[in-house]
Coordinates of C-alpha atoms in Angstrom, one line a residue:
X1 CA 35.2 19.0 -18.4
X2 CA 36.0 22.8 -17.1
X3 CA 33.7 24.4 -15.0
X4 CA 33.3 27.6 -15.5
X5 CA 33.8 30.1 -12.8
X6 CA 30.9 30.2 -10.1
X7 CA 28.5 28.8 -12.6
X8 CA 27.0 25.2 -12.8
X9 CA 24.2 23.1 -14.0
X10 CA 23.5 21.8 -10.6
X11 CA 24.2 23.0 -7.0
X12 CA 23.6 20.4 -4.4
X13 CA 23.3 22.0 -0.6
X14 CA 24.5 19.7 1.8
X15 CA 26.8 16.9 1.3
X16 CA 24.9 14.1 3.8
X17 CA 23.1 11.2 3.2
X18 CA 21.1 12.5 0.0
X19 CA 23.6 15.0 -1.2
X20 CA 26.5 12.4 -1.9
X21 CA 24.2 10.3 -3.5
X22 CA 23.0 13.3 -5.7
X23 CA 26.7 14.4 -6.5
X24 CA 27.7 11.1 -8.0
X25 CA 24.6 10.2 -9.9
X26 CA 24.5 13.7 -11.5
X27 CA 28.0 13.7 -12.4
X28 CA 28.4 10.0 -13.6
X29 CA 28.2 10.7 -17.5
X30 CA 30.1 14.0 -17.5
X31 CA 27.4 15.7 -18.8
X32 CA 26.6 18.6 -16.3
X33 CA 28.7 20.3 -13.9
X34 CA 28.0 20.5 -10.2
X35 CA 29.1 22.5 -7.0
X36 CA 28.6 20.6 -3.9
X37 CA 28.5 22.8 -0.6
X38 CA 29.2 21.4 2.6
X39 CA 29.5 23.6 5.9
X40 CA 31.4 21.0 7.8
X41 CA 34.7 19.5 7.0
X42 CA 36.8 16.3 6.2
X43 CA 35.1 12.4 7.4
X44 CA 39.0 11.3 7.8
X45 CA 38.5 11.1 11.6
X46 CA 39.3 7.8 13.0
X47 CA 36.3 8.2 15.3
X48 CA 33.8 8.5 12.1
X49 CA 35.4 5.5 10.3
X50 CA 35.2 3.0 13.2
X51 CA 31.9 1.3 14.0
X52 CA 32.1 0.9 17.2
X53 CA 33.1 4.6 17.7
X54 CA 30.0 6.0 16.9
X55 CA 29.0 7.8 20.0
X56 CA 31.8 10.1 19.5
X57 CA 31.2 12.1 16.3
X58 CA 27.1 12.2 17.3
X59 CA 28.3 14.2 20.7
X60 CA 31.3 16.3 18.8
X61 CA 30.6 19.5 17.7
X62 CA 32.8 19.8 14.8
X63 CA 31.1 16.9 13.3
X64 CA 27.4 17.7 14.5
X65 CA 25.1 20.3 14.4
X66 CA 24.6 20.2 18.4
X67 CA 20.6 21.2 18.1
X68 CA 18.4 21.3 21.0
X69 CA 14.5 21.5 21.0
X70 CA 12.2 23.7 22.8
X71 CA 11.0 22.7 26.1
X72 CA 9.1 19.2 25.0
X73 CA 5.6 20.1 26.7
X74 CA 4.9 16.4 26.8
X75 CA 8.0 15.3 28.2
X76 CA 8.0 17.1 31.4
X77 CA 9.4 20.2 29.7
X78 CA 12.7 18.6 28.6
X79 CA 15.1 20.1 26.1
X80 CA 15.8 17.0 23.8
X81 CA 18.9 16.8 22.3
X82 CA 18.7 16.5 17.9
X83 CA 22.4 16.3 16.3
X84 CA 22.6 16.6 12.6
X85 CA 25.7 15.6 10.5
X86 CA 28.2 18.5 9.9
X87 CA 30.9 17.0 7.8
X88 CA 31.1 15.1 4.4
X89 CA 28.6 12.4 4.9
X90 CA 26.7 14.3 6.8
X91 CA 24.3 12.4 9.3
X92 CA 25.7 9.0 7.7
X93 CA 28.9 10.4 8.8
X94 CA 27.8 10.5 12.4
X95 CA 24.6 7.7 12.6
X96 CA 24.3 4.3 14.4
X97 CA 24.7 2.7 11.0
X98 CA 21.7 0.7 11.4
X99 CA 20.3 -0.3 7.8
X100 CA 16.6 -0.7 7.9
X101 CA 14.2 0.1 4.8
X102 CA 11.0 0.6 6.7
X103 CA 8.1 -1.9 6.3
X104 CA 6.6 -1.9 2.4
X105 CA 3.3 -0.6 3.6
X106 CA 5.4 2.8 4.8
X107 CA 5.9 3.4 1.0
X108 CA 2.2 2.7 0.0
X109 CA 1.6 5.0 2.9
X110 CA 3.1 7.6 1.0
X111 CA 1.7 7.2 -2.1
X112 CA -1.9 7.3 -0.6
X113 CA -0.7 11.0 0.9
X114 CA -0.5 12.0 -2.4
X115 CA 3.3 11.3 -3.1
X116 CA 2.4 9.4 -6.8
X117 CA 5.0 7.3 -7.6
X118 CA 6.6 6.4 -4.4
X119 CA 4.6 3.5 -3.3
X120 CA 7.1 0.2 -2.6
X121 CA 6.9 -1.5 -5.9
X122 CA 8.6 1.9 -7.0
X123 CA 10.8 2.2 -4.4
X124 CA 12.1 -1.4 -4.2
X125 CA 14.2 -1.0 -7.3
X126 CA 16.1 2.1 -6.1
X127 CA 16.9 0.0 -2.8
X128 CA 18.4 -2.8 -4.5
X129 CA 20.2 -0.1 -6.9
X130 CA 22.1 1.4 -3.9
X131 CA 23.3 -1.5 -2.1
X132 CA 25.9 -4.4 -2.2
X133 CA 24.5 -6.9 0.5
X134 CA 27.2 -8.9 1.5
X135 CA 24.9 -12.3 1.3
X136 CA 24.3 -11.7 -2.4
X137 CA 21.5 -10.3 -4.7
X138 CA 17.9 -11.7 -4.7
X139 CA 14.4 -9.8 -6.0
X140 CA 14.8 -8.0 -2.9
X141 CA 18.3 -7.1 -2.2
X142 CA 21.1 -5.5 -4.4
X143 CA 24.8 -6.5 -4.8
X144 CA 26.2 -3.9 -7.4
X145 CA 25.4 -0.8 -5.4
X146 CA 27.7 1.1 -3.8
X147 CA 26.1 0.9 -0.2
X148 CA 28.0 -2.2 1.5
X149 CA 25.4 -3.3 4.1
X150 CA 26.3 -6.4 6.2
X151 CA 25.5 -7.9 9.7
X152 CA 28.5 -7.2 11.5
X153 CA 30.6 -9.8 13.2
X154 CA 27.7 -12.3 12.6
X155 CA 26.0 -12.2 16.1
X156 CA 28.9 -14.1 17.6
X157 CA 27.8 -13.1 21.0
X158 CA 25.8 -15.6 22.2
X159 CA 22.9 -12.9 23.8
X160 CA 21.8 -11.8 20.1
X161 CA 20.4 -15.3 19.4
X162 CA 18.8 -15.8 22.9
X163 CA 17.0 -12.2 22.2
X164 CA 15.9 -13.8 18.7
X165 CA 14.7 -16.7 20.1
X166 CA 12.8 -15.3 23.1
X167 CA 10.9 -13.6 20.4
X168 CA 9.8 -16.5 18.6
X169 CA 9.1 -18.3 22.0
X170 CA 6.8 -15.3 23.0
X171 CA 5.1 -16.3 19.6
X172 CA 6.4 -13.7 17.3
X173 CA 7.8 -14.7 14.0
X174 CA 11.6 -15.3 12.9
X175 CA 12.7 -13.6 10.0
X176 CA 16.0 -14.2 8.2
X177 CA 16.0 -10.7 6.4
X178 CA 13.5 -7.7 7.4
X179 CA 14.6 -5.6 4.4
X180 CA 13.1 -8.4 2.1
X181 CA 9.6 -9.7 2.1
X182 CA 8.9 -10.0 5.8
X183 CA 9.6 -7.3 8.1
X184 CA 8.0 -8.6 11.1
X185 CA 9.8 -10.2 13.7
X186 CA 13.3 -11.3 14.9
X187 CA 16.5 -11.8 13.4
X188 CA 19.9 -10.5 12.6
X189 CA 20.1 -6.8 12.0
X190 CA 21.7 -4.9 9.5
X191 CA 24.6 -2.3 9.1
X192 CA 26.3 0.1 6.5
X193 CA 29.7 -1.5 7.4
X194 CA 32.0 -2.5 4.6
X195 CA 35.2 -4.2 5.0
X196 CA 35.2 -3.2 8.6
X197 CA 34.9 0.5 8.0
X198 CA 31.6 2.8 8.5
X199 CA 30.2 2.9 4.9
X200 CA 28.7 6.4 4.8
X201 CA 27.5 8.0 1.7
X202 CA 31.0 9.7 1.6
X203 CA 32.6 6.4 1.3
X204 CA 30.0 4.9 -0.8
X205 CA 29.0 7.4 -3.0
X206 CA 31.1 10.9 -2.8
X207 CA 34.7 9.8 -3.1
X208 CA 34.2 7.4 -6.3
X209 CA 33.2 11.0 -7.8
X210 CA 35.9 13.4 -6.7
X211 CA 38.0 12.7 -9.5
X212 CA 35.6 13.6 -12.0
X213 CA 36.4 17.0 -13.7
X214 CA 32.5 18.1 -13.5
X215 CA 31.9 18.2 -9.8
X216 CA 33.3 20.8 -7.2
X217 CA 33.2 20.3 -3.5
X218 CA 33.6 23.2 -1.3
X219 CA 33.8 22.2 2.2
X220 CA 33.1 25.0 5.2
X221 CA 30.7 26.6 3.1
X222 CA 27.5 28.2 4.8
X223 CA 24.7 28.5 2.7
X224 CA 22.8 32.0 3.5
X225 CA 19.7 31.6 1.4
X226 CA 18.9 30.2 -2.3
X227 CA 19.1 33.3 -4.5
X228 CA 15.5 33.8 -6.3
X229 CA 14.5 36.2 -9.5
X230 CA 10.8 36.2 -10.3
X231 CA 10.4 32.9 -8.5
X232 CA 13.0 31.3 -10.0
X233 CA 16.1 29.9 -8.1
X234 CA 19.4 31.3 -9.8
X235 CA 21.5 30.5 -7.2
X236 CA 22.9 30.0 -3.7
X237 CA 24.4 33.0 -1.5
X238 CA 27.3 31.3 0.8
X239 CA 29.9 32.2 3.2
X240 CA 33.4 30.8 2.8
X241 CA 36.5 31.7 4.2
X242 CA 34.8 35.0 6.1
X243 CA 33.5 36.1 2.8
X244 CA 30.5 36.1 0.8
X245 CA 29.9 34.5 -2.5
X246 CA 27.0 33.8 -4.8
X247 CA 27.1 30.8 -7.1
X248 CA 24.7 30.8 -10.0
X249 CA 23.1 27.6 -11.6
X250 CA 21.7 27.1 -15.2
X251 CA 19.6 24.4 -13.9
X252 CA 18.6 23.7 -10.3
X253 CA 19.3 24.3 -6.8
X254 CA 18.8 21.0 -5.0
X255 CA 18.6 21.4 -0.7
X256 CA 19.9 18.3 0.7
X257 CA 20.6 20.0 4.0
X258 CA 18.5 17.7 6.2
X259 CA 15.0 17.9 8.1
X260 CA 16.4 20.9 10.0
X261 CA 18.2 22.1 7.8
X262 CA 16.3 22.3 4.3
X263 CA 13.2 23.9 5.9
X264 CA 15.4 26.6 7.6
X265 CA 17.0 27.3 4.2
X266 CA 13.7 27.8 2.4
X267 CA 12.8 30.3 5.3
X268 CA 15.9 32.1 5.3
X269 CA 15.2 32.7 1.4
X270 CA 11.4 33.8 1.9
X271 CA 9.7 30.8 1.2
X272 CA 7.5 29.4 3.7
X273 CA 4.6 30.4 6.0
X274 CA 4.2 34.2 5.8
X275 CA 3.5 34.9 9.7
X276 CA 6.4 32.9 10.6
X277 CA 8.8 34.8 7.8
X278 CA 7.6 38.1 9.0
X279 CA 8.1 37.2 12.8
X280 CA 11.6 36.6 12.1
X281 CA 12.3 39.8 10.0
X282 CA 11.9 38.0 6.7
X283 CA 10.2 38.9 3.7
X284 CA 8.0 36.8 2.2
X285 CA 8.9 35.9 -1.5
X286 CA 7.0 32.6 -2.0
X287 CA 4.2 31.5 0.7
X288 CA 3.9 28.0 1.6
X289 CA 2.4 27.2 4.5
X290 CA 3.8 23.8 4.8
X291 CA 7.5 24.4 5.3
X292 CA 8.9 23.4 8.4
X293 CA 5.6 21.6 9.7
X294 CA 4.8 17.8 9.8
X295 CA 7.9 17.3 11.5
X296 CA 8.1 13.7 13.0
X297 CA 10.8 12.0 14.7
X298 CA 11.6 8.4 16.4
X299 CA 11.5 8.1 20.3
X300 CA 13.1 5.1 22.1
X301 CA 14.1 4.0 25.7
X302 CA 16.7 1.7 27.0
X303 CA 15.0 -1.6 28.7
X304 CA 18.1 -2.4 30.9
X305 CA 18.6 -5.5 32.7
X306 CA 21.7 -7.4 34.5
X307 CA 23.5 -10.3 32.9
X308 CA 24.1 -13.4 34.9
X309 CA 26.6 -14.6 32.8
X310 CA 30.3 -12.4 32.0
X311 CA 29.5 -12.5 28.1
X312 CA 28.3 -9.1 28.1
X313 CA 30.3 -5.9 26.3
X314 CA 30.3 -4.1 29.1
X315 CA 33.7 -5.8 30.7
X316 CA 34.9 -4.4 27.1
X317 CA 34.5 -0.8 28.2
X318 CA 37.6 -0.3 30.2
X319 CA 40.6 2.1 28.9
X320 CA 42.9 -1.6 28.1
X321 CA 40.3 -3.1 26.2
X322 CA 39.1 -0.1 24.2
X323 CA 42.8 0.2 23.6
X324 CA 42.9 -3.5 22.1
X325 CA 39.9 -3.3 20.1
X326 CA 41.2 -0.2 18.3
X327 CA 44.3 -1.3 18.0
X328 CA 42.9 -4.5 16.1
X329 CA 40.8 -2.1 13.9
X330 CA 43.3 0.1 13.0
X331 CA 45.6 -3.3 12.1
X332 CA 43.2 -5.5 10.5
X333 CA 39.5 -3.5 10.3
X334 CA 38.0 -6.2 11.8
X335 CA 36.8 -7.3 15.9
X336 CA 34.8 -5.7 17.9
X337 CA 35.9 -2.4 16.5
X338 CA 34.4 -3.3 13.1
X339 CA 30.4 -3.3 14.5
X340 CA 28.0 -1.3 16.0
X341 CA 26.9 -4.0 18.2
X342 CA 23.3 -3.7 17.1
X343 CA 23.5 -6.9 15.3
X344 CA 19.9 -8.7 16.4
X345 CA 16.7 -6.9 16.3
X346 CA 12.5 -7.0 15.9
X347 CA 9.6 -5.8 14.5
X348 CA 6.3 -6.1 16.0
X349 CA 3.1 -4.8 16.1
X350 CA 1.8 -3.3 19.4
X351 CA -1.7 -4.2 19.4
X352 CA -5.0 -6.0 17.2
X353 CA -5.9 -4.0 14.1
X354 CA -2.5 -2.6 13.5
X355 CA -1.8 -3.8 9.9
X356 CA 2.2 -3.5 9.9
X357 CA 5.1 -3.4 12.6
X358 CA 4.9 -0.1 14.6
X359 CA 7.1 -1.1 17.2
X360 CA 11.2 -1.7 16.6
X361 CA 13.8 -3.3 18.9
X362 CA 17.5 -2.8 18.5
X363 CA 19.2 -5.4 21.0
X364 CA 22.8 -4.4 22.7
X365 CA 25.0 -6.8 24.3
X366 CA 25.8 -4.2 26.9
X367 CA 24.3 -1.9 29.0
X368 CA 25.2 1.6 28.6
X369 CA 24.4 5.4 27.2
X370 CA 24.6 7.1 23.9
X371 CA 27.7 9.0 25.1
X372 CA 29.5 5.1 25.5
X373 CA 29.3 5.5 29.4
X374 CA 28.0 2.3 31.7
X375 CA 24.9 2.6 33.1
X376 CA 26.1 0.5 36.2
X377 CA 29.2 -1.6 37.4
X378 CA 28.9 -5.6 35.9
X379 CA 27.7 -7.4 33.0
X380 CA 24.3 -6.3 31.2
X381 CA 22.4 -6.0 28.4
X382 CA 19.8 -3.7 26.9
X383 CA 16.8 -3.3 24.1
X384 CA 16.2 0.0 22.3
X385 CA 12.7 -0.2 22.3
X386 CA 10.3 2.3 20.5
X387 CA 6.9 3.3 18.9
X388 CA 7.6 4.0 15.3
X389 CA 4.6 5.5 13.9
X390 CA 3.8 8.7 15.6
X391 CA 0.7 10.8 15.2
X392 CA 2.4 13.4 17.1
X393 CA 3.8 16.4 14.8
X394 CA 6.0 19.3 15.4
X395 CA 7.9 22.0 13.6
X396 CA 10.8 24.0 12.3
X397 CA 10.6 27.4 12.4
X398 CA 13.1 30.5 11.2
X399 CA 13.7 32.6 14.3
X400 CA 15.8 35.2 12.5
X401 CA 17.2 36.6 9.2
X402 CA 20.7 35.9 10.4
X403 CA 21.4 32.5 9.0
X404 CA 23.7 31.5 12.3
X405 CA 20.7 31.7 14.3
X406 CA 19.5 28.3 14.8
X407 CA 15.8 27.4 14.2
X408 CA 13.0 26.7 17.0
X409 CA 12.5 23.3 16.8
X410 CA 9.8 21.3 18.6
X411 CA 8.6 17.6 18.2
X412 CA 5.6 17.8 20.5
X413 CA 6.4 14.4 21.4
X414 CA 3.6 12.4 22.7
X415 CA 1.4 14.9 22.3
X416 CA -1.0 12.2 20.8
X417 CA -2.9 9.6 23.0
X418 CA -2.0 6.9 20.6
X419 CA 1.5 7.4 21.2
X420 CA 1.7 7.3 24.9
X421 CA -0.6 4.0 24.5
X422 CA 2.1 3.1 22.2
X423 CA 4.9 3.3 24.3
X424 CA 3.0 1.6 27.4
X425 CA 3.0 -1.4 25.2
X426 CA 6.6 -1.2 24.7
X427 CA 6.8 -1.4 28.3
X428 CA 4.3 -4.6 28.7
X429 CA 5.4 -6.4 25.5
X430 CA 9.2 -6.3 26.3
X431 CA 9.1 -7.9 29.7
X432 CA 6.9 -10.9 28.1
X433 CA 9.7 -11.7 25.7
X434 CA 12.7 -11.0 28.1
X435 CA 10.8 -13.8 30.4
X436 CA 10.8 -16.5 28.1
X437 CA 13.0 -19.4 28.6
X438 CA 15.8 -18.6 25.9
X439 CA 16.5 -15.8 28.1
X440 CA 16.7 -17.7 31.6
X441 CA 20.5 -18.1 31.7
X442 CA 21.4 -14.5 31.1
X443 CA 18.3 -12.7 32.6
X444 CA 19.2 -11.0 35.6
X445 CA 17.5 -7.7 37.6
X446 CA 15.6 -5.4 35.6
X447 CA 17.6 -2.4 35.7
X448 CA 15.3 0.0 33.7
X449 CA 12.6 0.4 34.0
X450 CA 12.3 -1.3 37.4
X451 CA 9.5 -3.8 38.3
X452 CA 7.8 -0.8 40.3
X453 CA 6.9 0.7 37.0
X454 CA 3.6 -1.3 36.5
X455 CA 0.8 1.0 35.9
X456 CA -0.2 3.2 33.0
X457 CA 0.7 6.0 35.2
X458 CA 3.7 5.0 36.4
X459 CA 4.8 3.7 32.8
X460 CA 4.1 7.4 31.2
X461 CA 5.9 9.1 34.4
X462 CA 8.9 6.8 33.2
X463 CA 8.5 7.2 29.6
X464 CA 8.3 10.9 29.9
X465 CA 11.7 11.0 32.1
X466 CA 13.7 8.5 30.1
X467 CA 12.7 8.5 26.4
X468 CA 15.3 9.8 23.8
X469 CA 15.3 10.6 20.5
X470 CA 16.4 8.0 18.0
X471 CA 17.8 10.9 15.8
X472 CA 15.4 10.5 13.1
X473 CA 13.7 13.7 12.3
X474 CA 11.9 14.1 9.1
X475 CA 8.6 14.8 7.2
X476 CA 9.7 19.0 7.3
X477 CA 9.0 19.5 4.1
X478 CA 6.6 16.8 2.8
X479 CA 6.1 15.4 -0.4
X480 CA 2.4 15.8 -1.9
X481 CA 0.1 17.8 -3.8
X482 CA -2.4 19.1 -0.7
X483 CA -2.1 22.4 0.8
X484 CA 0.7 21.5 3.3
X485 CA 2.7 19.7 0.6
X486 CA 6.3 21.3 -0.2
X487 CA 7.5 19.4 -2.6
X488 CA 5.6 17.9 -5.8
X489 CA 6.4 13.6 -6.6
X490 CA 9.2 15.1 -8.7
X491 CA 10.7 16.6 -5.8
X492 CA 10.3 20.3 -7.2
X493 CA 9.2 22.9 -5.0
X494 CA 5.7 23.8 -5.4
X495 CA 5.5 27.6 -6.8
X496 CA 9.2 27.9 -7.4
X497 CA 11.4 27.2 -10.7
X498 CA 14.4 25.4 -10.8
X499 CA 14.6 24.6 -6.9
X500 CA 14.0 21.3 -5.1
X501 CA 14.6 19.0 -1.9
X502 CA 15.7 16.1 -1.9
X503 CA 16.6 14.2 1.9
X504 CA 14.3 13.0 4.7
X505 CA 12.6 15.9 5.2
X506 CA 10.4 15.4 1.7
X507 CA 8.9 12.0 3.9
X508 CA 5.3 12.5 3.9
X509 CA 5.1 10.4 6.9
X510 CA 7.8 8.7 9.1
X511 CA 8.6 4.9 8.3
X512 CA 8.9 1.9 10.4
X513 CA 12.7 2.1 10.8
X514 CA 15.9 3.9 10.9
X515 CA 15.9 6.5 8.3
X516 CA 19.5 6.3 6.4
X517 CA 18.3 3.9 4.0
X518 CA 15.2 5.5 2.8
X519 CA 17.0 8.6 2.5
X520 CA 19.7 7.1 0.4
X521 CA 17.0 5.6 -1.7
X522 CA 15.1 8.9 -2.2
X523 CA 18.3 10.4 -3.8
X524 CA 18.9 7.7 -5.8
X525 CA 15.1 7.9 -7.3
X526 CA 15.3 11.7 -7.2
X527 CA 18.6 11.3 -9.2
X528 CA 16.5 10.1 -12.1
X529 CA 13.9 12.6 -11.7
X530 CA 16.4 15.4 -12.0
X531 CA 17.8 14.3 -14.8
X532 CA 14.5 13.4 -16.9
X533 CA 15.4 9.6 -17.0
X534 CA 12.9 6.9 -17.2
X535 CA 12.3 5.7 -13.8
X536 CA 13.5 2.0 -13.2
X537 CA 10.6 -0.5 -13.6
X538 CA 8.4 -1.5 -10.8
X539 CA 9.4 -4.2 -8.7
X540 CA 6.5 -7.1 -8.6
X541 CA 8.1 -8.8 -5.6
X542 CA 5.5 -10.2 -3.1
X543 CA 5.2 -8.9 0.5
X544 CA 4.4 -11.0 3.4
X545 CA 1.8 -9.9 5.6
X546 CA 0.7 -11.6 8.6
X547 CA -3.1 -12.7 8.2
X548 CA -5.4 -12.2 11.0
X549 CA -3.9 -8.9 12.0
X550 CA -7.6 -7.3 12.7
X551 CA -7.7 -9.8 15.6
X552 CA -4.3 -10.8 17.0
X553 CA -1.2 -8.6 18.0
X554 CA 1.0 -11.2 17.1
X555 CA 0.9 -14.4 14.8
X556 CA 1.6 -17.1 17.2
X557 CA -1.2 -16.1 20.0
X558 CA -5.1 -15.5 20.5
X559 CA -6.0 -11.9 20.9
X560 CA -3.9 -9.6 22.8

């Protein structure tokens, strides 16, 4: 199929977690021409493809937008790092590769917020469609999809299993598969790694589609705005190789630029809150007050301990060890280079009266920072812990008609007292878990927060200075039908013909978990909606819910 010059059936802006999925699904029957525009370039770097090198692309300007927030008033006015993928695969090429769908109730919550057709029963078939689970398909897991998912090195380090056992000893459940019927509990963690390589959406979805004659991909293309005529999207204006070009569309423009990029592009196109647009010198072409609002993210901090046995990965951080790990990975695609090292985890509730888990653990058998540097000399381990159902809300707002000027990003982290309360629970519950007998052989001194951090005031002060983003910005173009909704349940921008948004920005609320899996699911389902296909039949697979949640914080204990 030949593609007419500068005219396409669909134009997708952003070759990220959602955009690569759409590029594949919209071209697979050969009936439609698709243009995929990406500001970044190739993802062929070893630092992207080797899972253990995950800290490098996230902190490299070539591969990620290095956004910073405005001073966050409830975090001692700290500016927070907000990297977003700027490469084929988008944030799936720079993230930690953790595969968490979220709790079933998260998607039921979406439906209750007005996203009709996005309940768990509607979403589960698309999670299954997307993945190839290393241990075979069932009512919850897929085994025929593009996205390879596994458990890395199968928890060979003894610290992983000790952490799981400590959670069970503390009165929590054990879960063999938190992405199936039961999220709540402690168990193995899953990652988007296939045959030892990062299995980004560029690898899983885009590469198989690149040979199709009806797909054109342009990298290093910066979209300036959506071109509108009479409140209809007719194309995009983009910059490539120093010149401005216009690409026209027969059917639809689809923004998949992420929770920072998509609202910013809508605003640059004259779609948004008139007051925000006027302040930036942009004419309002369509008033839509919810654009850029409702911004949410996950925060986390590192709970760090010294390790009494020489089993942690801290002894693998030297140059010679890294060389050996890298060499083995290059030759065989296995070993410590083939995992993100987050191989066990936990999902628990912060207090009685919380219906489904709102706290998440990533366990790491090392004590180090996201930039890959050691936190201290010697052996250690750490837990990444965060309160995952925040009630604080922020915004993304255009500040200039110049598309090269970054938007204002303000999360208002910890503005709501419930969020501060959730992090106090993180500190106190984690100490209970790590002090269980299963950790006795490994648990050394508490390095962070430190045993002097005990009272609410001390915990709050520690969290304000130590907490970091988990890099899950979302919800800034929320799906629904209320006055602040940006897209309808079909992912169409309210009031504009021929324009959709498909990425994590359309989540009504943030799920309890990492966002790559639900973003891919959203794109899979949106691809059917865009093509007018009947959605996959809803699943009837049951969900396991803990009884007595109104009175108990954990299943195996009295009220706490």
